[in-house]
CSV table of C-alpha atoms and ligand atoms in Angstrom, one decimal:
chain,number,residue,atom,x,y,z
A,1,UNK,CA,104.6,117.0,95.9
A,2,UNK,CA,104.0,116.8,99.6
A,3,UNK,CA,104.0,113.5,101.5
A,4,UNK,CA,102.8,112.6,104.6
A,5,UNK,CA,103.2,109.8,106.8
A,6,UNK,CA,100.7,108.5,109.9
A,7,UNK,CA,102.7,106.1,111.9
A,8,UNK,CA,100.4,104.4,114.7
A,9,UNK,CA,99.2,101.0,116.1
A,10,UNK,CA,96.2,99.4,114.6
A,11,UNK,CA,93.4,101.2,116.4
A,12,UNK,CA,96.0,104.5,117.0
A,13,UNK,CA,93.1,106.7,114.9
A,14,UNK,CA,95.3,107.0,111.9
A,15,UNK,CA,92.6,106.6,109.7
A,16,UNK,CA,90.1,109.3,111.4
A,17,UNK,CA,93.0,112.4,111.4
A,18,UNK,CA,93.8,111.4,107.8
A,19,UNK,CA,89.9,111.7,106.9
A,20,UNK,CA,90.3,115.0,108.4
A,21,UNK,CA,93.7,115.6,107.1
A,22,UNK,CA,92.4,115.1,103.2
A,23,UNK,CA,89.9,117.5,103.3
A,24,UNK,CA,92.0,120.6,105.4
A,25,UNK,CA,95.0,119.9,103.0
A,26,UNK,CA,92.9,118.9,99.5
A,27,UNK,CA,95.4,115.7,99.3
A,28,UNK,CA,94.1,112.2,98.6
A,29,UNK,CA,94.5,109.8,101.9
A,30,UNK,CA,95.8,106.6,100.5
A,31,UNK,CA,95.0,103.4,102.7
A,32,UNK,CA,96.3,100.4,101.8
A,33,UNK,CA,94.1,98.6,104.2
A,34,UNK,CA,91.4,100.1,101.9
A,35,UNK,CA,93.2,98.7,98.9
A,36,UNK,CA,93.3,95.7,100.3
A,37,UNK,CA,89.8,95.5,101.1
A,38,UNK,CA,89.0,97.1,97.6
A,39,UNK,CA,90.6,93.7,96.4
A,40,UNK,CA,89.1,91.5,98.2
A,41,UNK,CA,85.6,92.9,98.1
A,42,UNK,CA,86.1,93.0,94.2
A,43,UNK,CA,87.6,89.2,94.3
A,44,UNK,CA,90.7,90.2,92.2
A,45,UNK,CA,93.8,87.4,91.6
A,46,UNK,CA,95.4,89.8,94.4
A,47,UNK,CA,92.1,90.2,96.2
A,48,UNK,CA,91.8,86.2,96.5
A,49,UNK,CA,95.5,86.1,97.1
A,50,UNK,CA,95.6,88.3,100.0
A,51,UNK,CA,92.2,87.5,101.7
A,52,UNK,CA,93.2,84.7,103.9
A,53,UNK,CA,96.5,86.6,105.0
A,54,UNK,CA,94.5,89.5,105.9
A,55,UNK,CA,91.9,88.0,107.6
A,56,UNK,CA,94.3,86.5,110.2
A,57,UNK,CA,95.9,89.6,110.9
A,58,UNK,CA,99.2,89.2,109.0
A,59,UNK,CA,100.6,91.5,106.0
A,60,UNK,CA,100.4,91.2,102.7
A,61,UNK,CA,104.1,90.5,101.0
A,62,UNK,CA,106.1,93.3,100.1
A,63,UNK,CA,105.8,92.8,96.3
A,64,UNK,CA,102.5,93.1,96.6
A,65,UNK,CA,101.7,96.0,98.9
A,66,UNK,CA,104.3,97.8,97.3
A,67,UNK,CA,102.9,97.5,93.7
A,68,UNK,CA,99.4,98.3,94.9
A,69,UNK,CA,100.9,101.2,96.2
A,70,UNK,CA,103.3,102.3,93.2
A,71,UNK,CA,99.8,101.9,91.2
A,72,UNK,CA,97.7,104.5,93.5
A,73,UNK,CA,100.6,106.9,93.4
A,74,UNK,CA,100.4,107.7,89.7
A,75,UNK,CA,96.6,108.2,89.6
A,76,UNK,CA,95.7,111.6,88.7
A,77,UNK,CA,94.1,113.2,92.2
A,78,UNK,CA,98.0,112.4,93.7
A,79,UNK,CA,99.2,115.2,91.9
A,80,UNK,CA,100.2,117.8,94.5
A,81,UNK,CA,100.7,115.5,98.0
A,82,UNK,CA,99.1,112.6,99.7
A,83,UNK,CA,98.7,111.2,102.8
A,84,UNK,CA,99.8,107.6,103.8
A,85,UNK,CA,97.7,105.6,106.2
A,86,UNK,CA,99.1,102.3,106.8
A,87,UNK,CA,102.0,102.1,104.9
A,88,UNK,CA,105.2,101.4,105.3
A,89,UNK,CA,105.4,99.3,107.5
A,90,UNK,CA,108.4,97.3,106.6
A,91,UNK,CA,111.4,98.1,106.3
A,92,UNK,CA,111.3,96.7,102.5
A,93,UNK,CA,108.1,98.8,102.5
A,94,UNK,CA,109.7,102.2,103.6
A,95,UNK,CA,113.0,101.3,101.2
A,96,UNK,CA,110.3,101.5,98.4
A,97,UNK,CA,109.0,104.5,99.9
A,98,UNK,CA,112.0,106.3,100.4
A,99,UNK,CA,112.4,105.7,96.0
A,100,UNK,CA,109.2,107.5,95.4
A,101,UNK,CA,109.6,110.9,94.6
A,102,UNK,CA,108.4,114.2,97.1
A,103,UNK,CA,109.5,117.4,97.4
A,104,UNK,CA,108.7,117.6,101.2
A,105,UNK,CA,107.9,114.5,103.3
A,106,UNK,CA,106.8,114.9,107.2
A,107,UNK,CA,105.9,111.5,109.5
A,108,UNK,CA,104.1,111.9,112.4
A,109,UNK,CA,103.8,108.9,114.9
A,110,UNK,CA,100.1,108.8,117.3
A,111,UNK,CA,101.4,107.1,120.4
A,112,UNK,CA,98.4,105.4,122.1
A,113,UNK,CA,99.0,102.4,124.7
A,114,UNK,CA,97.6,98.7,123.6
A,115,UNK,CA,94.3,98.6,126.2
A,116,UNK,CA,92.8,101.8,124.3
A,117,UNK,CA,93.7,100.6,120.8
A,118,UNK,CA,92.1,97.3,121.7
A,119,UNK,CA,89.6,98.7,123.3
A,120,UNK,CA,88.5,101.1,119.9
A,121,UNK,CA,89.1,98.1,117.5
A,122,UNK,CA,86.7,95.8,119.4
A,123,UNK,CA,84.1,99.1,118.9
A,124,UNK,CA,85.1,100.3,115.6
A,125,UNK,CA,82.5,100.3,112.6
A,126,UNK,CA,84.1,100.9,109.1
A,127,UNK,CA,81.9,101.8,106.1
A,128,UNK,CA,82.8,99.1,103.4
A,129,UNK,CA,82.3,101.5,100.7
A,130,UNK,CA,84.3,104.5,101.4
A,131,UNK,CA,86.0,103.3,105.1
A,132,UNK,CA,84.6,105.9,107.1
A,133,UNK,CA,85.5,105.3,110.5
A,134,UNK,CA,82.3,104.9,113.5
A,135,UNK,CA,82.6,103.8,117.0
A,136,UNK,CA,80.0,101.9,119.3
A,137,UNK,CA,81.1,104.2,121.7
A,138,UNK,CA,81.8,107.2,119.9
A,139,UNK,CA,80.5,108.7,116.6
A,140,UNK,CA,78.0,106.4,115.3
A,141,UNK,CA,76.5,106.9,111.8
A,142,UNK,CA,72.8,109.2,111.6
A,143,UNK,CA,71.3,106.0,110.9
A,144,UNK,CA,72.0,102.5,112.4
A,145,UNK,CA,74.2,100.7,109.5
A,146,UNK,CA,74.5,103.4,107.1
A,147,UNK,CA,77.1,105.7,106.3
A,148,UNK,CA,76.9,109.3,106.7
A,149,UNK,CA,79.6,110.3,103.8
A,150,UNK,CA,78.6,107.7,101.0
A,151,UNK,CA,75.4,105.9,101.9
A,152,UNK,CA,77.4,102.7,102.1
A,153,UNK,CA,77.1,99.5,104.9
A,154,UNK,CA,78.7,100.6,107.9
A,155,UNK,CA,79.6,97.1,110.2
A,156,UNK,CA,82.7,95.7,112.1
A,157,UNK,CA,85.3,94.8,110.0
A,158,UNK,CA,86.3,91.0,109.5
A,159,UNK,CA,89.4,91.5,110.9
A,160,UNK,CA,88.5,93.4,113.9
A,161,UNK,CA,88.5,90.8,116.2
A,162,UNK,CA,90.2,89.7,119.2
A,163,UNK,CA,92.5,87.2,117.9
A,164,UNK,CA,93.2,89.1,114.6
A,165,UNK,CA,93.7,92.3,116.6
A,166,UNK,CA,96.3,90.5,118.9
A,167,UNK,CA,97.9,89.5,115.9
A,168,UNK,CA,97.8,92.7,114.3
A,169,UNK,CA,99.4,94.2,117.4
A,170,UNK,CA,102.4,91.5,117.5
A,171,UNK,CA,103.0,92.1,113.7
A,172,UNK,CA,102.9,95.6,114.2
A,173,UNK,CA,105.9,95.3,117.1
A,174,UNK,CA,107.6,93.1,115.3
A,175,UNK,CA,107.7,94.0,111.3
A,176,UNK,CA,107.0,98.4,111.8
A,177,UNK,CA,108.2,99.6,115.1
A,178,UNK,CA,112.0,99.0,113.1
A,179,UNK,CA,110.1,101.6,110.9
A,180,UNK,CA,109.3,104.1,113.0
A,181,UNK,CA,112.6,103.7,115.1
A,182,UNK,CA,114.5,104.5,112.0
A,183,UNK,CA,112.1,107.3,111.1
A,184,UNK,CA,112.7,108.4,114.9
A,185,UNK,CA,117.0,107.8,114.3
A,186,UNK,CA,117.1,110.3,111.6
A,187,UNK,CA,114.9,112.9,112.6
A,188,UNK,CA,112.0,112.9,110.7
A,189,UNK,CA,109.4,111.7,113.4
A,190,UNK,CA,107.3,113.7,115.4
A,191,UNK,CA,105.4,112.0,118.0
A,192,UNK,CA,101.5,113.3,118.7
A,193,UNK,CA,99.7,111.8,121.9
A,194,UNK,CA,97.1,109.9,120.2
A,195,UNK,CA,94.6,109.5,123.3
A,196,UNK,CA,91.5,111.4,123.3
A,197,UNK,CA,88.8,113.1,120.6
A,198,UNK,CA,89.6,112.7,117.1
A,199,UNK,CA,89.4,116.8,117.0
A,200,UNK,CA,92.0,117.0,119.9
A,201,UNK,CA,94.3,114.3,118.3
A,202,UNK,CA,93.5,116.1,114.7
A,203,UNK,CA,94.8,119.9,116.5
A,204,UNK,CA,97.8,118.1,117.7
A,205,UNK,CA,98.8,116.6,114.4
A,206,UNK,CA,98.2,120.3,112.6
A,207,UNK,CA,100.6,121.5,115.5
A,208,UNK,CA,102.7,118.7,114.8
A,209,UNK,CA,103.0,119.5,111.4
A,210,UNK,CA,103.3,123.2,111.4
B,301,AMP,P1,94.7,98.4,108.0
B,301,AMP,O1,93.4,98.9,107.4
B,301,AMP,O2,95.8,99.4,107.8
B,301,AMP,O3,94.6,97.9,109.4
B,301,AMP,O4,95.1,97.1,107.1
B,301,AMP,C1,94.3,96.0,107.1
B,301,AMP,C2,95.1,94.8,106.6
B,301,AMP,O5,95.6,95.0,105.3
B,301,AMP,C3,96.4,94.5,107.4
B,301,AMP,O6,96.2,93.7,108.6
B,301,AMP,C4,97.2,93.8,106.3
B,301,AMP,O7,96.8,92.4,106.2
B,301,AMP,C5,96.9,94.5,105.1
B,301,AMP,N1,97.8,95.7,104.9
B,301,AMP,C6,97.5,97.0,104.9
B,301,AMP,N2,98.5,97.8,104.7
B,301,AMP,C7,99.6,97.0,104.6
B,301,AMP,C8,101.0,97.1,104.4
B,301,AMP,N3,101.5,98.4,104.3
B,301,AMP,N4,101.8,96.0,104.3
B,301,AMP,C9,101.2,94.8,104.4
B,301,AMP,N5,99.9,94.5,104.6
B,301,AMP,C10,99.1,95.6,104.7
């Protein structure tokens, strides 16, 4: 069992190398912003729990992120390695982590300043169905609102505006950059520039993790 960690900014492209990622490596890519948003959109207890905090830009308590994610693990398709998008991000988070069991476990952290990741959130589409990533000013989908992969409604999502992305970024320096420093402290980071095409910041991270 092979695990693999995307450390990054909101907006640092985690989510388009891991797309990528899944299908050169056959592992799952498990997003817990998609889980989240899997919640919500299904109006769950945690769904209607979590909605509110999410939508403001904060994170969704340890107990809960944590149990979402102990869930997803044990599903069938996470049977050789997966890749984590968005998680840990505590330290609580990367404690749980750390109790999950992997054979080999490799974190690589896409360093990209604030104005660009701001600058892709305020463009970034997201199919609600499958969370393909599009940009306004990148890859947009074959046909205006529809995804590519799935079919599904491709739009902005809810949180991806400015004051939720300036909160995202302010919890992200406060609650994760611990977690990557420690990540960093004992030597298990490696750190990919993560300006530029997703296929240039997708050769880096195979470099990276070669
Ligand atoms: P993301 O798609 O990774 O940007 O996540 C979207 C939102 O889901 C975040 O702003 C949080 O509210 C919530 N979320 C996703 N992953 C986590 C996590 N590991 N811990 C706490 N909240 C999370």
């Amino acid at each position: 069992m092979k695990r693999i960690v995307l450390f990054g900014a909101p907006g640092a492209g985690k989510g388009s190398v891991a797309d990528l990622l899944s299908v050169r490596l056959s592992f799952p890519t498990i997003s817990t912003g998609d889980l989240v948003r899997a919640e919500i959109r299904g109006q769950t207890e945690i769904g209607r729990k979590v909605q509110e905090i999410t939508a403001r830009g904060e994170l969704v308590p340890d107990p809960v992120i944590i149990g979402m994610l102990d869930r997803r693990v044990k599903q069938a398709d996470v049977k050789s390695g997966y890749i984590l998008d968005g998680f840990p991000r505590t330290p609580a988070q990367a404690q749980a982590l750390a109790a999950l069991p992997a054979d080999e476990e490799r974190a690589v952290f896409l360093d990209v300043g604030e104005d660009v990741v701001v600058e892709r959130l305020l463009g970034r589409l997201t199919c609600q169905k499958c969370g393909a990533i599009y940009n306004r000013k990148g890859k947009m989908p074959a046909q205006a609102g529809v995804c590519n992969r799935c079919g599904g409604t491709v739009a902005a999502r809810s949180d991806d505006n400015e004051d939720s992305i300036r909160q995202r970024l302010q919890v992200y320096l406060r609650e994760t950059q611990p977690v990557i420093d420690y990540y960093k402290q004992k030597g298990l980071l490696r750190t990919i520039d993560g300006v530029g095409t997703v296929e240039e910041v997708f050769a880096r991270l195979l470099e990276a993790l070669a």
